[in-house]
Coordinates of C-alpha atoms in Angstrom, one line a residue:
M1 CA -56.0 39.1 -29.3
R2 CA -52.2 39.8 -29.6
A3 CA -52.9 43.4 -30.7
A4 CA -55.2 44.0 -27.8
R5 CA -52.5 42.7 -25.4
K6 CA -49.8 44.9 -27.0
T7 CA -52.1 47.9 -26.8
G8 CA -52.8 47.2 -23.1
E9 CA -49.1 46.9 -22.4
H10 CA -48.4 50.3 -24.1
V11 CA -51.2 52.0 -22.2
A12 CA -50.0 50.5 -18.9
E13 CA -46.4 51.7 -19.7
F14 CA -47.7 55.1 -20.6
I15 CA -49.7 55.5 -17.3
G16 CA -46.7 54.2 -15.4
E17 CA -44.5 56.8 -17.0
I18 CA -46.9 59.6 -16.2
L19 CA -47.2 58.5 -12.5
L20 CA -43.4 58.3 -12.2
E21 CA -42.9 61.7 -13.8
A22 CA -45.4 63.2 -11.4
A23 CA -43.7 61.5 -8.4
L24 CA -40.3 62.8 -9.7
A25 CA -41.6 66.3 -10.1
M26 CA -43.2 66.3 -6.7
A27 CA -40.0 65.0 -5.0
A28 CA -38.0 67.6 -6.9
C29 CA -40.3 70.5 -5.8
L30 CA -40.3 69.3 -2.2
I31 CA -36.5 69.1 -2.1
L32 CA -36.2 72.5 -3.7
A33 CA -38.7 74.0 -1.1
A34 CA -37.0 72.3 1.8
G35 CA -33.5 73.4 0.7
A36 CA -34.7 77.0 0.3
A37 CA -36.4 77.0 3.7
V38 CA -33.3 75.6 5.5
F39 CA -31.0 78.1 3.8
L40 CA -33.2 81.0 4.7
A41 CA -33.5 79.8 8.3
G42 CA -29.8 79.5 8.5
W43 CA -29.3 82.9 6.9
R44 CA -31.4 84.5 9.7
I45 CA -29.2 82.9 12.3
S46 CA -25.8 83.5 10.7
P47 CA -25.3 84.8 7.2
L48 CA -21.6 83.8 7.3
A49 CA -22.3 80.2 8.3
A50 CA -25.1 79.9 5.7
G51 CA -22.8 81.3 3.0
G52 CA -19.9 79.1 4.1
S53 CA -22.2 76.0 4.2
L54 CA -23.4 76.8 0.7
G55 CA -19.8 77.2 -0.6
G56 CA -18.9 73.9 1.0
F57 CA -21.9 72.2 -0.6
L58 CA -21.0 73.6 -4.0
L59 CA -17.5 72.2 -3.6
L60 CA -18.9 68.8 -2.7
V61 CA -21.2 68.9 -5.7
G62 CA -18.4 70.0 -8.0
Y63 CA -16.3 67.0 -6.8
G64 CA -19.3 64.7 -7.4
A65 CA -19.6 66.0 -11.0
W66 CA -15.9 65.6 -11.5
E67 CA -16.1 62.0 -10.3
V68 CA -19.1 61.3 -12.6
F69 CA -17.7 62.9 -15.7
R70 CA -13.9 62.3 -15.1
P71 CA -12.5 61.2 -18.5
G72 CA -10.8 57.8 -18.8
K73 CA -11.0 56.6 -15.3
P74 CA -13.7 54.6 -13.4
V75 CA -15.4 56.2 -10.4
R76 CA -13.5 55.8 -7.2
R77 CA -15.0 53.9 -4.3
G78 CA -15.3 55.6 -1.0
R79 CA -17.7 57.4 1.4
L80 CA -16.7 60.9 0.2
T81 CA -17.2 60.0 -3.4
T82 CA -20.5 58.4 -2.7
V83 CA -21.7 61.4 -0.8
A84 CA -20.4 63.8 -3.5
I85 CA -22.1 61.9 -6.3
T86 CA -25.3 61.7 -4.3
A87 CA -25.1 65.5 -3.8
F88 CA -24.6 66.0 -7.5
A89 CA -27.6 63.9 -8.3
L90 CA -29.6 65.8 -5.7
V91 CA -28.6 69.1 -7.4
L92 CA -29.7 67.7 -10.8
L93 CA -33.0 66.8 -9.3
V94 CA -33.4 70.2 -7.8
L95 CA -32.6 71.8 -11.1
Y96 CA -35.3 69.6 -12.6
G97 CA -37.7 70.8 -9.9
A98 CA -36.9 74.4 -10.6
S99 CA -38.0 74.0 -14.2
C100 CA -41.4 72.7 -13.2
E101 CA -44.5 74.9 -12.6
C102 CA -44.6 74.1 -8.9
L103 CA -43.0 77.4 -8.0

């Protein structure tokens, strides 16, 4: 009885992991597609504004990465730091999506 329960728990955990992995991949692909569509639409309107916005976003992501991996100090608290770390996490999710077969 105990072995059957353990096996059932492992199967449920495995199915849960598969479903979460699929949801993560779907979210990453949708974010990647939406980001590309927004950038291309902005590029058609104004290439300078689209390039500047991309540069600003990359600076924000760089700041978020610095806050996450800053040696020896805890992460600062504040709105800019929160937004920067969220942007960094979003970029990691998009990079994950770029590696899937949804493209």
